[in-house]
Coordinates of C-alpha atoms in Angstrom, one line a residue:
Chain D
M26 CA 0.0 0.0 0.0
Q27 CA 1.3 3.4 -1.0
I28 CA 0.2 5.3 2.1
S29 CA 2.0 7.1 4.9
S30 CA 3.7 4.8 7.4
L31 CA 2.4 6.8 10.4
L32 CA -1.1 6.3 9.0
E33 CA -0.4 2.6 8.5
S34 CA 0.6 2.2 12.1
L35 CA -2.5 4.0 13.3
I36 CA -4.7 1.7 11.3
E37 CA -2.8 -1.3 12.8
G38 CA -3.1 0.2 16.3
L39 CA -6.9 0.7 16.1
R40 CA -7.3 -3.0 15.5
C41 CA -6.6 -3.6 19.2
L42 CA -10.2 -2.5 19.7
P43 CA -12.7 -5.4 19.8
G44 CA -14.8 -5.8 16.7
V45 CA -12.6 -3.6 14.6
G46 CA -11.2 -5.3 11.5
P47 CA -8.9 -3.8 8.8
K48 CA -11.7 -2.0 6.9
S49 CA -13.2 -0.4 10.0
A50 CA -9.8 0.6 11.3
Q51 CA -9.0 2.2 8.0
R52 CA -12.3 4.1 8.0
M53 CA -11.7 5.3 11.6
A54 CA -8.2 6.6 10.9
Y55 CA -9.3 8.5 7.8
H56 CA -12.3 9.9 9.5
L57 CA -10.3 11.2 12.4
L58 CA -7.6 12.8 10.2
Q59 CA -10.2 14.3 7.8
R60 CA -12.9 15.4 10.1
D61 CA -12.1 15.1 13.8
R62 CA -8.5 15.7 14.7
K63 CA -9.6 17.3 18.0
G64 CA -11.6 14.2 18.9
G65 CA -8.6 12.1 18.1
M66 CA -6.3 14.1 20.3
N67 CA -8.9 14.0 23.1
L68 CA -9.3 10.2 22.7
A69 CA -5.5 9.8 22.9
E70 CA -5.4 11.7 26.1
L71 CA -8.3 9.9 27.7
L72 CA -6.9 6.5 26.7
Q73 CA -3.5 7.3 28.3
N74 CA -5.1 8.7 31.4
A75 CA -7.5 5.7 31.8
M76 CA -4.8 3.0 31.1
I77 CA -2.5 4.5 33.7
N78 CA -4.8 5.7 36.4
I79 CA -7.7 3.2 36.5
G80 CA -7.0 0.5 39.0
H81 CA -9.2 -1.8 41.1
C82 CA -11.5 -1.0 44.0
Q83 CA -9.9 -2.3 47.3
D84 CA -13.2 -3.8 48.4
C85 CA -15.0 -5.1 45.3
R86 CA -12.2 -5.2 42.7
T87 CA -14.2 -3.3 40.0
F88 CA -12.5 -0.6 37.9
T89 CA -11.9 2.8 39.7
E90 CA -9.3 5.5 39.8
Q91 CA -10.0 6.0 43.5
E92 CA -9.1 3.6 46.4
K93 CA -12.7 2.5 46.6
C94 CA -15.4 2.6 43.9
R95 CA -18.6 4.7 44.0
I96 CA -20.7 1.8 44.9
C97 CA -18.5 0.6 47.8
V98 CA -18.4 4.1 49.4
S99 CA -22.1 4.7 49.1
S100 CA -23.7 4.7 52.6
K101 CA -27.0 3.4 51.2
R102 CA -25.2 0.4 49.7
Q103 CA -23.4 -0.3 53.0
Q104 CA -26.8 -0.8 54.7
S105 CA -27.6 -3.7 52.4
T106 CA -26.8 -7.2 53.6
Q107 CA -26.6 -8.6 50.0
L108 CA -23.4 -9.3 48.1
C109 CA -23.6 -10.0 44.4
I110 CA -20.7 -12.0 42.8
V111 CA -19.9 -11.3 39.2
E112 CA -17.1 -12.3 36.8
T113 CA -16.2 -8.9 35.3
P114 CA -16.7 -5.1 36.0
S115 CA -19.0 -4.8 32.9
D116 CA -21.4 -7.3 34.6
I117 CA -21.9 -4.7 37.3
L118 CA -22.9 -2.2 34.7
A119 CA -25.4 -4.6 33.2
I120 CA -26.9 -5.4 36.6
E121 CA -27.0 -1.7 37.7
Q122 CA -28.9 -0.8 34.5
T123 CA -31.7 -3.2 35.5
G124 CA -32.3 -1.1 38.6
Q125 CA -33.3 -4.3 40.5
Y126 CA -30.4 -4.6 42.9
S127 CA -29.2 -2.2 45.5
G128 CA -26.6 -4.2 47.4
R129 CA -22.9 -4.5 47.1
Y130 CA -20.7 -6.4 44.6
F131 CA -17.6 -8.5 44.4
V132 CA -15.8 -8.9 41.1
L133 CA -13.9 -12.2 40.5
L134 CA -12.1 -10.7 37.4
G135 CA -12.4 -14.1 35.7
H136 CA -13.6 -17.6 36.6
L137 CA -12.0 -20.8 37.9
S138 CA -10.1 -22.5 35.2
P139 CA -7.4 -24.8 36.6
I140 CA -6.2 -25.7 33.1
D141 CA -5.1 -22.0 32.6
G142 CA -3.6 -21.9 36.1
I143 CA -6.5 -19.8 37.4
G144 CA -7.2 -21.1 40.9
P145 CA -9.2 -19.7 43.9
N146 CA -6.6 -17.1 44.8
E147 CA -6.4 -15.7 41.2
I148 CA -10.1 -14.9 41.3
G149 CA -9.8 -13.3 44.8
L150 CA -11.6 -16.0 46.9
D151 CA -9.3 -15.3 49.8
K152 CA -10.3 -11.7 49.8
L153 CA -14.0 -12.7 49.4
K154 CA -13.8 -15.0 52.4
Q155 CA -12.3 -12.2 54.5
R156 CA -15.2 -9.9 53.4
L157 CA -17.8 -12.5 54.2
A158 CA -16.3 -13.0 57.7
N159 CA -15.9 -9.2 58.5
E160 CA -19.0 -7.7 57.0
T161 CA -22.7 -8.3 57.8
I162 CA -23.8 -10.3 54.8
N163 CA -26.9 -12.4 54.8
E164 CA -27.2 -13.4 51.2
V165 CA -24.6 -14.0 48.5
I166 CA -26.1 -13.8 45.0
L167 CA -24.1 -15.7 42.5
A168 CA -24.3 -14.0 39.1
T169 CA -21.4 -15.7 37.4
N170 CA -21.9 -16.5 33.7
P171 CA -24.1 -19.6 32.8
T172 CA -21.1 -21.5 31.4
I173 CA -19.4 -24.6 32.8
E174 CA -16.6 -22.5 34.4
G175 CA -19.1 -20.0 35.7
E176 CA -21.2 -22.8 37.3
A177 CA -18.1 -24.4 38.8
T178 CA -17.0 -21.1 40.3
A179 CA -20.5 -20.5 41.7
N180 CA -20.4 -23.9 43.3
I181 CA -17.1 -23.3 45.0
I182 CA -18.4 -20.0 46.4
A183 CA -21.6 -21.6 47.5
Q184 CA -19.6 -24.2 49.5
M185 CA -17.6 -21.3 51.1
C186 CA -20.9 -19.6 52.1
A187 CA -22.3 -22.8 53.6
E188 CA -19.2 -23.1 55.9
L189 CA -19.8 -19.5 57.1
D190 CA -23.6 -20.1 57.4
I191 CA -24.5 -17.5 54.8
I192 CA -27.3 -18.1 52.3
A193 CA -26.0 -18.5 48.7
T194 CA -28.5 -18.0 45.8
R195 CA -28.0 -18.4 42.0
I196 CA -29.6 -16.1 39.4
A197 CA -32.3 -17.9 37.5
H198 CA -31.6 -19.6 34.2
G199 CA -34.6 -19.8 31.8
V200 CA -36.3 -18.6 28.7
P201 CA -35.3 -14.9 27.9
V202 CA -38.3 -12.5 28.2
G203 CA -39.6 -11.6 24.8
G204 CA -38.0 -14.6 23.3
D205 CA -39.5 -17.5 21.3
L206 CA -39.8 -21.0 22.9
E207 CA -39.0 -22.5 19.5
T208 CA -35.6 -20.8 19.2
V209 CA -34.4 -21.5 22.8
D210 CA -31.8 -24.2 23.1
G211 CA -32.6 -27.5 25.0
T212 CA -30.5 -26.9 28.0
T213 CA -32.0 -23.5 28.7
L214 CA -35.5 -24.9 28.2
S215 CA -34.9 -27.8 30.6
H216 CA -33.5 -25.2 33.1
S217 CA -36.7 -23.2 32.7
F218 CA -38.7 -26.3 33.6
L219 CA -36.6 -27.2 36.6
G220 CA -36.8 -23.6 37.9
R221 CA -40.5 -23.3 37.4
Q222 CA -42.4 -21.3 40.0
K223 CA -45.9 -21.5 41.4
I224 CA -48.1 -18.7 40.0
D225 CA -49.2 -16.5 42.8
L226 CA -52.6 -15.1 42.0
N227 CA -52.7 -12.5 44.8
Chain J
M5 CA -24.4 5.0 36.2
Q6 CA -22.3 4.1 39.2
I7 CA -19.0 3.8 37.4
S8 CA -15.7 5.6 37.6
S9 CA -15.7 9.1 36.0
L10 CA -12.5 8.4 34.1
L11 CA -14.0 5.3 32.6
E12 CA -17.2 7.3 31.7
S13 CA -15.1 9.9 29.8
L14 CA -13.2 7.2 28.0
I15 CA -16.5 5.6 26.8
E16 CA -17.7 9.0 25.7
G17 CA -14.4 9.7 24.0
L18 CA -14.4 6.5 22.0
R19 CA -17.7 7.6 20.4
C20 CA -15.8 10.0 18.2
L21 CA -14.9 6.9 16.1
P22 CA -17.3 6.4 13.2
G23 CA -19.7 3.5 13.7
V24 CA -19.1 3.3 17.5
G25 CA -22.3 3.8 19.6
P26 CA -22.7 3.8 23.3
K27 CA -22.7 -0.1 23.6
S28 CA -19.6 -0.7 21.5
A29 CA -17.7 2.2 23.2
Q30 CA -18.5 0.5 26.5
R31 CA -17.3 -2.8 25.3
M32 CA -14.1 -1.3 23.9
A33 CA -13.3 0.5 27.1
Y34 CA -13.8 -2.5 29.3
H35 CA -11.9 -4.7 26.9
L36 CA -8.9 -2.5 26.9
L37 CA -8.8 -2.1 30.7
Q38 CA -9.4 -5.8 31.3
R39 CA -7.3 -7.4 28.6
D40 CA -5.1 -5.0 26.7
R41 CA -3.8 -2.0 28.6
K42 CA -0.6 -2.2 26.6
G43 CA -2.6 -2.0 23.3
G44 CA -4.5 0.9 24.7
M45 CA -1.3 2.8 25.6
N46 CA 0.1 2.1 22.2
L47 CA -3.0 3.3 20.5
A48 CA -3.0 6.5 22.6
E49 CA 0.6 7.2 21.4
L50 CA -0.2 6.4 17.8
L51 CA -3.3 8.6 17.8
Q52 CA -1.4 11.6 19.2
N53 CA 1.5 11.1 16.8
A54 CA -0.8 10.8 13.8
M55 CA -3.0 13.8 14.7
I56 CA 0.0 16.1 15.2
N57 CA 2.3 14.9 12.5
I58 CA 0.2 13.9 9.5
G59 CA -0.3 16.8 7.2
H60 CA -1.0 17.1 3.5
C61 CA 1.2 16.3 0.5
Q62 CA 2.5 19.5 -1.2
D63 CA 1.6 18.2 -4.6
C64 CA -1.5 16.0 -4.4
R65 CA -2.9 17.0 -0.9
T66 CA -3.3 13.4 0.4
F67 CA -2.2 12.6 3.9
T68 CA 1.5 12.2 4.6
E69 CA 3.9 13.1 7.4
Q70 CA 6.5 14.1 4.8
E71 CA 6.5 17.1 2.5
K72 CA 5.4 14.9 -0.4
C73 CA 3.7 11.6 -0.3
R74 CA 5.1 8.3 -1.5
I75 CA 3.2 8.3 -4.8
C76 CA 4.3 11.9 -5.7
V77 CA 8.0 11.1 -5.1
S78 CA 7.9 7.9 -7.0
S79 CA 9.9 8.3 -10.2
K80 CA 7.7 5.7 -12.0
R81 CA 4.6 7.7 -11.3
Q82 CA 6.3 10.9 -12.5
Q83 CA 6.7 9.3 -15.9
S84 CA 2.9 8.9 -16.3
T85 CA 0.9 11.6 -18.0
Q86 CA -2.3 10.8 -16.3
L87 CA -3.7 12.7 -13.3
C88 CA -6.6 11.2 -11.4
I89 CA -8.9 13.6 -9.4
V90 CA -10.5 12.2 -6.2
E91 CA -12.5 13.7 -3.4
T92 CA -10.7 12.1 -0.4
P93 CA -7.4 10.5 0.5
S94 CA -9.2 7.2 1.2
D95 CA -10.4 7.2 -2.5
I96 CA -6.7 6.9 -3.5
L97 CA -6.4 3.8 -1.3
A98 CA -9.4 2.2 -3.0
I99 CA -8.1 3.0 -6.5
E100 CA -4.6 1.7 -5.6
Q101 CA -6.0 -1.5 -4.4
T102 CA -7.4 -2.2 -7.8
G103 CA -3.9 -2.1 -9.3
Q104 CA -5.4 -0.7 -12.5
Y105 CA -3.9 2.8 -12.3
S106 CA -0.3 3.9 -12.2
G107 CA -0.5 7.7 -12.7
R108 CA -0.6 10.5 -10.2
Y109 CA -3.4 11.9 -8.1
F110 CA -4.9 15.1 -6.9
V111 CA -7.2 15.2 -3.8
L112 CA -9.9 17.8 -3.6
L113 CA -10.5 17.1 0.1
G114 CA -14.2 17.7 -0.5
H115 CA -16.5 18.7 -3.4
L116 CA -18.0 22.0 -4.6
S117 CA -20.9 23.0 -2.3
P118 CA -21.6 26.7 -2.6
I119 CA -24.3 26.4 0.1
D120 CA -21.7 25.4 2.6
G121 CA -19.2 28.0 1.4
I122 CA -17.1 25.5 -0.4
G123 CA -16.0 27.1 -3.6
P124 CA -13.2 26.3 -6.2
N125 CA -10.4 27.6 -3.9
E126 CA -11.5 25.5 -0.9
I127 CA -11.1 22.3 -3.0
G128 CA -7.7 23.5 -4.4
L129 CA -8.7 24.2 -8.0
D130 CA -6.2 27.1 -8.1
K131 CA -3.4 24.6 -7.2
L132 CA -4.8 22.1 -9.6
K133 CA -4.7 24.6 -12.5
Q134 CA -1.1 25.4 -11.6
R135 CA -0.2 21.7 -11.8
L136 CA -2.0 21.2 -15.1
A137 CA -0.1 24.2 -16.5
N138 CA 3.3 23.2 -15.2
E139 CA 3.3 19.4 -15.5
T140 CA 3.1 17.2 -18.6
I141 CA -0.4 15.9 -18.2
N142 CA -2.4 14.5 -21.2
E143 CA -5.4 13.1 -19.5
V144 CA -7.3 14.1 -16.4
I145 CA -9.4 11.2 -15.0
L146 CA -12.3 12.5 -12.9
A147 CA -13.0 10.0 -10.2
T148 CA -15.2 12.2 -7.9
N149 CA -18.2 10.5 -6.3
P150 CA -21.3 9.8 -8.4
T151 CA -23.4 12.3 -6.5
I152 CA -24.8 15.7 -7.6
E153 CA -22.0 17.5 -6.0
G154 CA -19.4 15.1 -7.3
E155 CA -20.8 15.5 -10.9
A156 CA -20.8 19.3 -10.6
T157 CA -17.2 19.3 -9.4
A158 CA -16.2 17.0 -12.3
N159 CA -17.9 19.4 -14.7
I160 CA -16.1 22.4 -13.5
I161 CA -12.7 20.6 -13.7
A162 CA -13.6 19.3 -17.2
Q163 CA -14.2 22.9 -18.3
M164 CA -10.8 23.9 -16.8
C165 CA -9.1 21.1 -18.8
A166 CA -10.9 22.2 -22.0
E167 CA -9.4 25.6 -21.6
L168 CA -5.9 24.1 -21.2
D169 CA -6.4 21.6 -24.1
I170 CA -6.2 18.6 -21.9
I171 CA -8.5 15.5 -22.3
A172 CA -10.8 15.0 -19.3
T173 CA -12.4 11.6 -18.8
R174 CA -15.0 10.5 -16.3
I175 CA -15.0 7.1 -14.7
A176 CA -17.9 4.9 -15.9
H177 CA -21.2 4.6 -14.1
G178 CA -23.0 1.4 -14.5
V179 CA -24.1 -1.9 -13.0
P180 CA -21.7 -3.2 -10.3
V181 CA -19.8 -6.3 -11.4
G182 CA -21.3 -9.4 -9.7
G183 CA -24.5 -7.5 -9.0
D184 CA -28.0 -8.3 -10.0
L185 CA -29.8 -6.2 -12.6
E186 CA -33.1 -6.5 -10.7
T187 CA -31.7 -4.8 -7.6
V188 CA -29.9 -1.9 -9.4
D189 CA -31.6 1.5 -9.2
G190 CA -33.1 3.1 -12.3
T191 CA -30.5 6.0 -12.6
T192 CA -27.6 3.6 -12.5
L193 CA -29.3 1.3 -15.0
S194 CA -30.0 4.1 -17.5
H195 CA -26.4 5.3 -17.1
S196 CA -25.3 1.7 -17.9
F197 CA -27.4 1.9 -21.2
L198 CA -26.0 5.4 -22.1
G199 CA -22.5 4.2 -21.5
R200 CA -22.8 0.9 -23.4
Q201 CA -19.8 -0.2 -25.4
K202 CA -19.4 -2.2 -28.6
I203 CA -18.3 -5.8 -27.9
D204 CA -14.9 -6.3 -29.5
L205 CA -14.6 -9.9 -30.5
N206 CA -10.9 -9.7 -31.3

């Protein structure tokens, strides 16, 4: 390609973004150079700032540039006795957007995967045990992903909770709302039968 | 949203990229923080470098960090007597990828649009006239976009060429190769009839 080498490296660099292939990267680079150099400069600064300064919350391990995240320092959240366990910081965002949950969180930053050398300490279970022992927590909601690894991780944490006499619950698996029974896979459908609930008419 | 403010600004900043909405921006930010901080830092540096150092080629006005671009300094290209006029630097890339053209280029960086205050000087027609007068150019290939503005721009340049006694040609409009006659719009189809060529059996 007969284009400038700086431009070539920029196009290559943009491909570190998820979902960005060679064509989109090219379009992005030309767009920024042609129409939005200010936005490009701003993005460079924000990226640098975020990559350097964003660390993990001391309590829940989500992303924050402070010692503790906004949820952990909230006094309203501290009154709650529920703790929700998720795999990644973006899971917190998804749960917060439902508006259904007002307790605290703990982020595993992964899931158990002995084959990749990810054991209980790598996903912070030592820290979680400490929190469960020191804080007033009555219910641990296991919101790990519905995958084999996610289930295994949820089981290990449920055992830990049983030892400490804390209730552990698992989020429901079933047919997605607005979905179509016909298109739902068999495993999900059998989960939705196993997890059926009595219709309460009151 | 209960997330870190630095992270919020990064998500907002990523939206300056074309085709990136709130959901993709969020996914990109979390991906970089979680899995590719090094890639993020590298991208920040490349962006900054490109936005500051990439300017326009003195001759053809495409993007380059040098005085003249790689195409304009190529001695092989200088032997050609063809000059191709395009609207944007990315058009050059598209034409180069066909491998069909080995002449020089001139980038208008836009098209005539009197309503937006874009007249002949804004798209560098003064500079183009100078080049046509000083260089040995026998044919000007007008590869502006097949839009009303692109056609108007092509017409103005064709007039300029006529005054200087240079042949001006327009790239063909017609049915896209591999396409389906049924799905082609009427204007394109009538262009493909007007531009029909005799089949040469030799």
